[in-house]
PDB file of C-alpha atoms in Angstrom:
ATOM      1  CA  ALA H   1       0.000   0.000   0.000  1.00  0.00           C
ATOM      2  CA  ALA H   2       2.875   2.364   0.834  1.00  0.00           C
ATOM      3  CA  LEU H   3       4.341   1.942  -2.659  1.00  0.00           C
ATOM      4  CA  ALA H   4       0.954   2.556  -4.276  1.00  0.00           C
ATOM      5  CA  ASP H   5       0.608   5.763  -2.271  1.00  0.00           C
ATOM      6  CA  ARG H   6       3.924   6.942  -3.678  1.00  0.00           C
ATOM      7  CA  ALA H   7       3.072   6.156  -7.308  1.00  0.00           C
ATOM      8  CA  PRO H   8       2.105   9.768  -8.176  1.00  0.00           C
ATOM      9  CA  GLU H   9       5.382  10.982  -6.655  1.00  0.00           C
ATOM     10  CA  ILE H  10       7.344   8.399  -8.672  1.00  0.00           C
ATOM     11  CA  ALA H  11       5.583   9.524 -11.855  1.00  0.00           C
ATOM     12  CA  ARG H  12       6.319  13.198 -11.140  1.00  0.00           C
ATOM     13  CA  LEU H  13      10.002  12.483 -10.444  1.00  0.00           C
ATOM     14  CA  VAL H  14      10.324  10.450 -13.644  1.00  0.00           C
ATOM     15  CA  GLY H  15       8.639  13.189 -15.653  1.00  0.00           C
ATOM     16  CA  ARG H  16      10.822  15.940 -14.186  1.00  0.00           C
ATOM     17  CA  ALA H  17      14.083  14.060 -14.775  1.00  0.00           C
ATOM     18  CA  ALA H  18      13.024  13.082 -18.296  1.00  0.00           C
ATOM     19  CA  ARG H  19      12.150  16.702 -19.082  1.00  0.00           C
ATOM     20  CA  ASP H  20      15.575  17.864 -17.871  1.00  0.00           C
ATOM     21  CA  PHE H  21      17.226  15.222 -20.075  1.00  0.00           C
ATOM     22  CA  VAL H  22      15.188  16.181 -23.129  1.00  0.00           C
ATOM     23  CA  ASP H  23      15.838  19.894 -22.668  1.00  0.00           C
ATOM     24  CA  ASP H  24      19.626  19.687 -22.213  1.00  0.00           C
ATOM     25  CA  ALA H  25      21.672  17.303 -24.362  1.00  0.00           C
ATOM     26  CA  ASN H  26      24.758  18.015 -22.238  1.00  0.00           C
ATOM     27  CA  ASP H  27      23.197  17.351 -18.832  1.00  0.00           C
ATOM     28  CA  GLU H  28      24.810  14.037 -17.876  1.00  0.00           C
ATOM     29  CA  ALA H  29      23.396  14.255 -14.353  1.00  0.00           C
ATOM     30  CA  ALA H  30      19.856  14.379 -15.776  1.00  0.00           C
ATOM     31  CA  GLU H  31      20.626  11.340 -17.930  1.00  0.00           C
ATOM     32  CA  GLN H  32      21.909   9.311 -14.964  1.00  0.00           C
ATOM     33  CA  LEU H  33      19.016  10.400 -12.739  1.00  0.00           C
ATOM     34  CA  SER H  34      16.551   9.506 -15.500  1.00  0.00           C
ATOM     35  CA  ILE H  35      18.079   6.033 -15.800  1.00  0.00           C
ATOM     36  CA  ARG H  36      17.645   5.387 -12.064  1.00  0.00           C
ATOM     37  CA  LEU H  37      14.135   6.800 -11.809  1.00  0.00           C
ATOM     38  CA  VAL H  38      12.829   5.156 -14.985  1.00  0.00           C
ATOM     39  CA  ARG H  39      14.213   1.829 -13.764  1.00  0.00           C
ATOM     40  CA  LEU H  40      12.457   2.385 -10.416  1.00  0.00           C
ATOM     41  CA  ALA H  41       9.169   3.101 -12.185  1.00  0.00           C
ATOM     42  CA  ALA H  42       9.570   0.020 -14.409  1.00  0.00           C
ATOM     43  CA  ASN H  43      10.113  -2.238 -11.397  1.00  0.00           C
ATOM     44  CA  ALA H  44       7.321  -0.628  -9.373  1.00  0.00           C
ATOM     45  CA  ALA H  45       4.907  -0.999 -12.310  1.00  0.00           C
ATOM     46  CA  ILE H  46       4.940  -4.774 -11.851  1.00  0.00           C
ATOM     47  CA  THR H  47       2.464  -4.118  -9.018  1.00  0.00           C
ATOM     48  CA  PRO H  48      -0.840  -3.468 -10.839  1.00  0.00           C
ATOM     49  CA  GLU H  49      -2.175  -0.629  -8.687  1.00  0.00           C
ATOM     50  CA  VAL H  50       1.171   1.162  -8.983  1.00  0.00           C
ATOM     51  CA  GLY H  51       1.402   0.469 -12.720  1.00  0.00           C
ATOM     52  CA  VAL H  52      -2.041   1.927 -13.400  1.00  0.00           C
ATOM     53  CA  ALA H  53      -1.337   5.000 -11.268  1.00  0.00           C
ATOM     54  CA  VAL H  54       1.976   5.697 -13.020  1.00  0.00           C
ATOM     55  CA  ALA H  55       0.707   4.927 -16.552  1.00  0.00           C
ATOM     56  CA  THR H  56      -2.247   7.292 -16.171  1.00  0.00           C
ATOM     57  CA  HIS H  57      -0.248  10.153 -14.612  1.00  0.00           C
ATOM     58  CA  GLN H  58       0.245  13.089 -16.958  1.00  0.00           C
ATOM     59  CA  ALA H  59       3.905  13.498 -15.948  1.00  0.00           C
ATOM     60  CA  VAL H  60       5.003  10.315 -17.740  1.00  0.00           C
ATOM     61  CA  ALA H  61       3.534  11.442 -21.078  1.00  0.00           C
ATOM     62  CA  ILE H  62       7.023  12.739 -21.841  1.00  0.00           C
ATOM     63  CA  LEU H  63       8.533   9.233 -22.025  1.00  0.00           C
ATOM     64  CA  PRO H  64       8.173   8.845 -25.841  1.00  0.00           C
ATOM     65  CA  GLU H  65       9.971  12.172 -26.275  1.00  0.00           C
ATOM     66  CA  ALA H  66      12.688  11.044 -23.842  1.00  0.00           C
ATOM     67  CA  LEU H  67      13.057   7.787 -25.774  1.00  0.00           C
ATOM     68  CA  ASP H  68      13.420   9.674 -29.053  1.00  0.00           C
ATOM     69  CA  ALA H  69      16.115  11.879 -27.517  1.00  0.00           C
ATOM     70  CA  ALA H  70      17.955   8.909 -26.003  1.00  0.00           C
ATOM     71  CA  LEU H  71      18.020   7.130 -29.369  1.00  0.00           C
ATOM     72  CA  ARG H  72      19.113  10.289 -31.179  1.00  0.00           C
ATOM     73  CA  ARG H  73      21.957  10.898 -28.711  1.00  0.00           C
ATOM     74  CA  ASP H  74      22.952   7.217 -28.557  1.00  0.00           C
ATOM     75  CA  CYS H  75      22.232   6.994 -24.822  1.00  0.00           C
ATOM     76  CA  GLU H  76      21.686   3.239 -24.996  1.00  0.00           C
ATOM     77  CA  GLU H  77      21.242   2.529 -21.279  1.00  0.00           C
ATOM     78  CA  LEU H  78      18.566   5.173 -20.880  1.00  0.00           C
ATOM     79  CA  ALA H  79      16.846   4.096 -24.097  1.00  0.00           C
ATOM     80  CA  LEU H  80      16.699   0.483 -22.912  1.00  0.00           C
ATOM     81  CA  ASN H  81      15.329   1.501 -19.516  1.00  0.00           C
ATOM     82  CA  VAL H  82      12.658   3.731 -21.056  1.00  0.00           C
ATOM     83  CA  VAL H  83      11.581   0.937 -23.415  1.00  0.00           C
ATOM     84  CA  SER H  84      11.405  -1.525 -20.492  1.00  0.00           C
ATOM     85  CA  CYS H  85       9.380   0.980 -18.457  1.00  0.00           C
ATOM     86  CA  VAL H  86       6.946   1.656 -21.316  1.00  0.00           C
ATOM     87  CA  THR H  87       6.614  -2.097 -21.863  1.00  0.00           C
ATOM     88  CA  ASN H  88       5.800  -2.744 -18.195  1.00  0.00           C
ATOM     89  CA  LEU H  89       3.320   0.136 -18.197  1.00  0.00           C
ATOM     90  CA  SER H  90       1.784  -1.140 -21.452  1.00  0.00           C
ATOM     91  CA  TYR H  91       0.060  -3.912 -19.483  1.00  0.00           C
ATOM     92  CA  TYR H  92      -2.233  -1.120 -18.288  1.00  0.00           C
ATOM     93  CA  ALA H  93      -2.488   0.703 -21.623  1.00  0.00           C
ATOM     94  CA  LEU H  94      -6.175  -0.110 -21.963  1.00  0.00           C
ATOM     95  CA  GLU H  95      -7.060   1.420 -18.581  1.00  0.00           C
ATOM     96  CA  GLY H  96      -7.560   5.157 -18.335  1.00  0.00           C
ATOM     97  CA  ARG H  97      -6.293   5.905 -21.845  1.00  0.00           C
ATOM     98  CA  ALA H  98      -7.788   9.384 -21.686  1.00  0.00           C
ATOM     99  CA  ARG H  99      -4.742  10.657 -19.784  1.00  0.00           C
ATOM    100  CA  GLY H 100      -1.131   9.833 -19.080  1.00  0.00           C
ATOM    101  CA  LEU H 101       1.358   7.874 -21.154  1.00  0.00           C
ATOM    102  CA  PHE H 102      -1.097   6.226 -23.535  1.00  0.00           C
ATOM    103  CA  ALA H 103      -3.398   9.176 -24.211  1.00  0.00           C
ATOM    104  CA  ASP H 104      -1.344   9.679 -27.384  1.00  0.00           C
ATOM    105  CA  LEU H 105      -0.909   6.064 -28.435  1.00  0.00           C
ATOM    106  CA  ASP H 106       0.399   7.100 -31.853  1.00  0.00           C
ATOM    107  CA  ALA H 107       3.368   8.880 -30.241  1.00  0.00           C
ATOM    108  CA  VAL H 108       4.205   5.811 -28.167  1.00  0.00           C
ATOM    109  CA  CYS H 109       3.947   3.509 -31.187  1.00  0.00           C
ATOM    110  CA  VAL H 110       6.137   5.744 -33.358  1.00  0.00           C
ATOM    111  CA  SER H 111       8.840   5.898 -30.663  1.00  0.00           C
ATOM    112  CA  LEU H 112       8.783   2.143 -30.106  1.00  0.00           C
ATOM    113  CA  LEU H 113       8.786   1.550 -33.856  1.00  0.00           C
ATOM    114  CA  ALA H 114      12.187   3.279 -34.040  1.00  0.00           C
ATOM    115  CA  VAL H 115      13.472   0.801 -31.455  1.00  0.00           C
ATOM    116  CA  THR H 116      12.630  -2.213 -33.634  1.00  0.00           C
ATOM    117  CA  VAL H 117      15.687  -1.506 -35.821  1.00  0.00           C
ATOM    118  CA  HIS H 118      18.074  -0.936 -32.894  1.00  0.00           C
ATOM    119  CA  ALA H 119      21.170  -3.107 -32.530  1.00  0.00           C
ATOM    120  CA  ASN H 120      20.294  -3.984 -28.909  1.00  0.00           C
ATOM    121  CA  HIS H 121      18.093  -7.065 -29.221  1.00  0.00           C
ATOM    122  CA  GLU H 122      16.874  -6.731 -25.627  1.00  0.00           C
ATOM    123  CA  ALA H 123      15.410  -3.323 -26.469  1.00  0.00           C
ATOM    124  CA  VAL H 124      13.889  -4.726 -29.670  1.00  0.00           C
ATOM    125  CA  SER H 125      12.213  -7.618 -27.843  1.00  0.00           C
ATOM    126  CA  GLU H 126      10.855  -5.230 -25.183  1.00  0.00           C
ATOM    127  CA  ALA H 127       9.345  -3.034 -27.891  1.00  0.00           C
ATOM    128  CA  ALA H 128       7.756  -6.073 -29.549  1.00  0.00           C
ATOM    129  CA  ARG H 129       6.329  -7.142 -26.164  1.00  0.00           C
ATOM    130  CA  ALA H 130       4.781  -3.692 -25.734  1.00  0.00           C
ATOM    131  CA  PHE H 131       3.140  -3.997 -29.151  1.00  0.00           C
ATOM    132  CA  GLY H 132       1.863  -7.397 -28.034  1.00  0.00           C
ATOM    133  CA  ASN H 133       0.139  -5.751 -25.085  1.00  0.00           C
ATOM    134  CA  PHE H 134      -1.293  -2.988 -27.284  1.00  0.00           C
ATOM    135  CA  SER H 135      -2.577  -5.587 -29.761  1.00  0.00           C
ATOM    136  CA  ARG H 136      -5.250  -6.706 -27.304  1.00  0.00           C
ATOM    137  CA  ASP H 137      -7.197  -3.537 -28.189  1.00  0.00           C
ATOM    138  CA  GLU H 138      -8.991  -3.044 -31.512  1.00  0.00           C
ATOM    139  CA  ASP H 139      -8.209   0.701 -31.728  1.00  0.00           C
ATOM    140  CA  ALA H 140      -4.549   0.013 -30.959  1.00  0.00           C
ATOM    141  CA  ARG H 141      -4.395  -2.674 -33.669  1.00  0.00           C
ATOM    142  CA  ARG H 142      -5.821  -0.162 -36.141  1.00  0.00           C
ATOM    143  CA  ALA H 143      -3.136   2.358 -35.166  1.00  0.00           C
ATOM    144  CA  MET H 144      -0.445  -0.318 -35.443  1.00  0.00           C
ATOM    145  CA  ARG H 145      -1.507  -1.104 -39.008  1.00  0.00           C
ATOM    146  CA  ARG H 146      -1.692   2.566 -39.959  1.00  0.00           C
ATOM    147  CA  LEU H 147       1.765   3.383 -38.557  1.00  0.00           C
ATOM    148  CA  GLY H 148       3.589   0.408 -40.081  1.00  0.00           C
ATOM    149  CA  VAL H 149       4.014  -1.483 -36.812  1.00  0.00           C
ATOM    150  CA  VAL H 150       2.519  -4.716 -38.149  1.00  0.00           C
ATOM    151  CA  GLU H 151       4.911  -4.667 -41.098  1.00  0.00           C
ATOM    152  CA  ALA H 152       7.820  -4.182 -38.665  1.00  0.00           C
ATOM    153  CA  LEU H 153       6.654  -7.142 -36.553  1.00  0.00           C
ATOM    154  CA  VAL H 154       6.619  -9.350 -39.654  1.00  0.00           C
ATOM    155  CA  LEU H 155      10.204  -8.296 -40.410  1.00  0.00           C
ATOM    156  CA  LEU H 156      11.198  -9.157 -36.835  1.00  0.00           C
ATOM    157  CA  LEU H 157      10.162 -12.788 -37.434  1.00  0.00           C
ATOM    158  CA  GLY H 158      13.475 -13.081 -39.287  1.00  0.00           C
ATOM    159  CA  HIS H 159      15.521 -11.578 -36.440  1.00  0.00           C
ATOM    160  CA  PRO H 160      18.524 -13.653 -35.257  1.00  0.00           C
ATOM    161  CA  ALA H 161      17.549 -13.337 -31.560  1.00  0.00           C
ATOM    162  CA  ARG H 162      15.017 -15.898 -30.400  1.00  0.00           C
ATOM    163  CA  ASP H 163      13.416 -13.618 -27.790  1.00  0.00           C
ATOM    164  CA  VAL H 164      12.721 -11.020 -30.481  1.00  0.00           C
ATOM    165  CA  VAL H 165      11.084 -13.600 -32.762  1.00  0.00           C
ATOM    166  CA  PHE H 166       8.996 -14.948 -29.867  1.00  0.00           C
ATOM    167  CA  ALA H 167       7.757 -11.465 -28.902  1.00  0.00           C
ATOM    168  CA  ALA H 168       6.992 -10.513 -32.518  1.00  0.00           C
ATOM    169  CA  ALA H 169       5.092 -13.748 -33.148  1.00  0.00           C
ATOM    170  CA  GLY H 170       3.155 -13.229 -29.934  1.00  0.00           C
ATOM    171  CA  ALA H 171       2.106  -9.738 -31.020  1.00  0.00           C
ATOM    172  CA  LEU H 172       0.998 -11.101 -34.395  1.00  0.00           C
ATOM    173  CA  VAL H 173      -1.353 -13.613 -32.735  1.00  0.00           C
ATOM    174  CA  ASN H 174      -3.639 -10.698 -31.855  1.00  0.00           C
ATOM    175  CA  ALA H 175      -2.724  -8.585 -34.882  1.00  0.00           C
ATOM    176  CA  ALA H 176      -4.052 -11.394 -37.096  1.00  0.00           C
ATOM    177  CA  VAL H 177      -7.500 -11.229 -35.524  1.00  0.00           C
ATOM    178  CA  ASP H 178      -8.511  -8.427 -37.893  1.00  0.00           C
ATOM    179  CA  GLY H 179      -7.018  -6.360 -40.705  1.00  0.00           C
ATOM    180  CA  ARG H 180      -5.292  -9.425 -42.140  1.00  0.00           C
ATOM    181  CA  ASP H 181      -4.675  -7.857 -45.553  1.00  0.00           C
ATOM    182  CA  VAL H 182      -1.485  -6.162 -44.386  1.00  0.00           C
ATOM    183  CA  LEU H 183      -0.167  -9.501 -43.086  1.00  0.00           C
ATOM    184  CA  TRP H 184      -0.797 -11.262 -46.388  1.00  0.00           C
ATOM    185  CA  GLU H 185       0.682  -8.315 -48.264  1.00  0.00           C
ATOM    186  CA  HIS H 186       3.956  -8.593 -46.335  1.00  0.00           C
ATOM    187  CA  LYS H 187       4.007 -12.401 -46.556  1.00  0.00           C
ATOM    188  CA  ALA H 188       3.648 -12.998 -42.830  1.00  0.00           C
ATOM    189  CA  HIS H 189       2.474 -16.526 -43.596  1.00  0.00           C
ATOM    190  CA  GLU H 190       5.811 -17.460 -45.151  1.00  0.00           C
ATOM    191  CA  GLU H 191       7.755 -16.016 -42.226  1.00  0.00           C
ATOM    192  CA  LEU H 192       5.540 -17.750 -39.657  1.00  0.00           C
ATOM    193  CA  VAL H 193       5.858 -21.108 -41.410  1.00  0.00           C
ATOM    194  CA  ALA H 194       9.634 -20.611 -41.404  1.00  0.00           C
ATOM    195  CA  VAL H 195       9.470 -19.938 -37.653  1.00  0.00           C
ATOM    196  CA  VAL H 196       7.526 -23.162 -37.008  1.00  0.00           C
ATOM    197  CA  ARG H 197       9.978 -25.174 -39.092  1.00  0.00           C
ATOM    198  CA  GLY H 198      13.024 -23.491 -37.587  1.00  0.00           C
ATOM    199  CA  ALA H 199      11.836 -23.846 -33.994  1.00  0.00           C
ATOM    200  CA  GLY H 200      11.124 -27.539 -34.364  1.00  0.00           C
ATOM    201  CA  VAL H 201      10.951 -29.860 -31.399  1.00  0.00           C
ATOM    202  CA  GLN H 202      13.790 -27.967 -29.691  1.00  0.00           C
ATOM    203  CA  ASP H 203      11.576 -24.910 -29.102  1.00  0.00           C
ATOM    204  CA  LEU H 204       7.936 -25.929 -28.949  1.00  0.00           C
ATOM    205  CA  ASP H 205       6.964 -22.722 -27.123  1.00  0.00           C
ATOM    206  CA  LEU H 206       8.051 -20.673 -30.132  1.00  0.00           C
ATOM    207  CA  ALA H 207       6.481 -23.132 -32.574  1.00  0.00           C
ATOM    208  CA  ALA H 208       3.185 -22.933 -30.653  1.00  0.00           C
ATOM    209  CA  VAL H 209       3.046 -19.120 -30.803  1.00  0.00           C
ATOM    210  CA  ALA H 210       3.741 -19.158 -34.549  1.00  0.00           C
ATOM    211  CA  CYS H 211       0.999 -21.779 -35.023  1.00  0.00           C
ATOM    212  CA  LYS H 212      -1.476 -19.570 -33.144  1.00  0.00           C
ATOM    213  CA  ALA H 213      -0.627 -16.591 -35.349  1.00  0.00           C
ATOM    214  CA  LEU H 214      -1.027 -18.710 -38.487  1.00  0.00           C
ATOM    215  CA  HIS H 215      -4.344 -20.041 -37.194  1.00  0.00           C
ATOM    216  CA  ASN H 216      -5.724 -16.518 -36.706  1.00  0.00           C
ATOM    217  CA  LEU H 217      -4.354 -15.431 -40.079  1.00  0.00           C
ATOM    218  CA  LEU H 218      -6.280 -18.277 -41.724  1.00  0.00           C
ATOM    219  CA  LEU H 219      -9.571 -17.696 -39.889  1.00  0.00           C
ATOM    220  CA  ASP H 220     -11.160 -16.413 -43.103  1.00  0.00           C
ATOM    221  CA  ALA H 221     -10.227 -19.556 -45.014  1.00  0.00           C
ATOM    222  CA  THR H 222     -13.256 -21.509 -46.167  1.00  0.00           C
ATOM    223  CA  ASN H 223     -13.216 -25.116 -47.308  1.00  0.00           C
ATOM    224  CA  GLY H 224     -10.115 -25.810 -49.337  1.00  0.00           C
ATOM    225  CA  THR H 225      -8.886 -22.213 -49.547  1.00  0.00           C
ATOM    226  CA  ALA H 226      -6.059 -22.519 -46.978  1.00  0.00           C
ATOM    227  CA  ALA H 227      -3.835 -24.136 -49.603  1.00  0.00           C
ATOM    228  CA  GLU H 228      -4.705 -21.393 -52.079  1.00  0.00           C
ATOM    229  CA  LEU H 229      -3.959 -18.636 -49.553  1.00  0.00           C
ATOM    230  CA  LEU H 230      -0.670 -20.134 -48.389  1.00  0.00           C
ATOM    231  CA  GLY H 231       0.435 -21.457 -51.757  1.00  0.00           C
ATOM    232  CA  GLY H 232       0.542 -25.163 -52.457  1.00  0.00           C
ATOM    233  CA  ALA H 233       4.222 -25.670 -51.604  1.00  0.00           C
ATOM    234  CA  THR H 234       4.038 -23.713 -48.322  1.00  0.00           C
ATOM    235  CA  HIS H 235       0.806 -25.463 -47.357  1.00  0.00           C
ATOM    236  CA  GLY H 236       2.406 -28.851 -47.951  1.00  0.00           C
ATOM    237  CA  ARG H 237       5.579 -27.979 -46.025  1.00  0.00           C
ATOM    238  CA  LEU H 238       3.551 -26.745 -43.076  1.00  0.00           C
ATOM    239  CA  LEU H 239       1.406 -29.887 -42.938  1.00  0.00           C
ATOM    240  CA  ASP H 240       4.510 -32.086 -43.136  1.00  0.00           C
ATOM    241  CA  THR H 241       6.207 -30.108 -40.365  1.00  0.00           C
ATOM    242  CA  LEU H 242       3.159 -30.263 -38.106  1.00  0.00           C
ATOM    243  CA  GLY H 243       2.930 -34.018 -38.628  1.00  0.00           C
ATOM    244  CA  GLU H 244       6.589 -34.514 -37.738  1.00  0.00           C
ATOM    245  CA  LEU H 245       6.351 -32.375 -34.613  1.00  0.00           C
ATOM    246  CA  GLU H 246       3.034 -33.788 -33.404  1.00  0.00           C
ATOM    247  CA  ALA H 247       4.505 -37.290 -33.626  1.00  0.00           C
ATOM    248  CA  VAL H 248       7.198 -36.511 -31.036  1.00  0.00           C
ATOM    249  CA  ALA H 249       5.917 -33.509 -29.047  1.00  0.00           C
ATOM    250  CA  ASP H 250       4.542 -33.883 -25.518  1.00  0.00           C
ATOM    251  CA  ASP H 251       3.801 -30.184 -24.958  1.00  0.00           C
ATOM    252  CA  ASP H 252       0.060 -29.616 -24.459  1.00  0.00           C
ATOM    253  CA  ASP H 253       0.104 -25.983 -25.572  1.00  0.00           C
ATOM    254  CA  PHE H 254       1.895 -26.822 -28.810  1.00  0.00           C
ATOM    255  CA  LEU H 255      -0.306 -29.830 -29.519  1.00  0.00           C
ATOM    256  CA  ALA H 256      -3.467 -27.753 -29.035  1.00  0.00           C
ATOM    257  CA  ALA H 257      -2.181 -24.957 -31.285  1.00  0.00           C
ATOM    258  CA  ALA H 258      -0.953 -27.373 -33.952  1.00  0.00           C
ATOM    259  CA  GLY H 259      -4.214 -29.309 -33.846  1.00  0.00           C
ATOM    260  CA  ALA H 260      -6.332 -26.162 -34.307  1.00  0.00           C
ATOM    261  CA  LEU H 261      -4.123 -25.069 -37.206  1.00  0.00           C
ATOM    262  CA  ARG H 262      -4.224 -28.512 -38.815  1.00  0.00           C
ATOM    263  CA  THR H 263      -8.039 -28.450 -38.730  1.00  0.00           C
ATOM    264  CA  ILE H 264      -8.072 -25.325 -40.907  1.00  0.00           C
ATOM    265  CA  LEU H 265      -5.336 -26.656 -43.206  1.00  0.00           C
ATOM    266  CA  GLU H 266      -7.176 -29.924 -43.849  1.00  0.00           C
ATOM    267  CA  GLU H 267     -10.641 -28.479 -44.444  1.00  0.00           C
TER     268      GLU H 267
END
């Protein structure tokens, strides 16, 4: 309860330090203070009542601007901490959106979108996780399509870091619920099939998430059209891969996801 009572104070301190950092590119003290305070807010946000209070406080609306400045000035530690904080707060993005950090969801998405091409794969995976949280909301999914976020998530399916691929695939599970045209346009199906095949039995958690995204992508498929949508060769490879994995897998989540996907593929 004591921490929850201090949430507004934490938000104000974060906002003040971030403003000082944004306003003065040469203020190293502001940068270091911002790192410590943003990290504090990120950790405190794990507690739901604190997370909601911080996310909906007007003072933290400056975080996208602080992230932009940190990326521009190559302040990698601060950038990573801001992304982690925004990601933790994004669990509460759908609550109280009228004020605070997520009142301007476009600004948050644009800032995080810039992170998806950063060399630090931890920052990239955090950004993809944030988009995964946003993707639970229909308005947010619409904004993600409009701003090019969905296209970026498809590109991340080819990232060399497994945690990035997992986070991107997870975000696409919800992104594929509606507005599927952009996913077909950017050949998400081919990338997702490649993820399932590449993950194999060694990483059934990743294979399961990719199967769920493919399942949602194919929800519009009527009898016999899955092969047409995927392309005959891709459809055949996917069925073969699912058969091989189902024969040896003992992971319930994967088997359920693969079974649901197979049902659509075999209709």
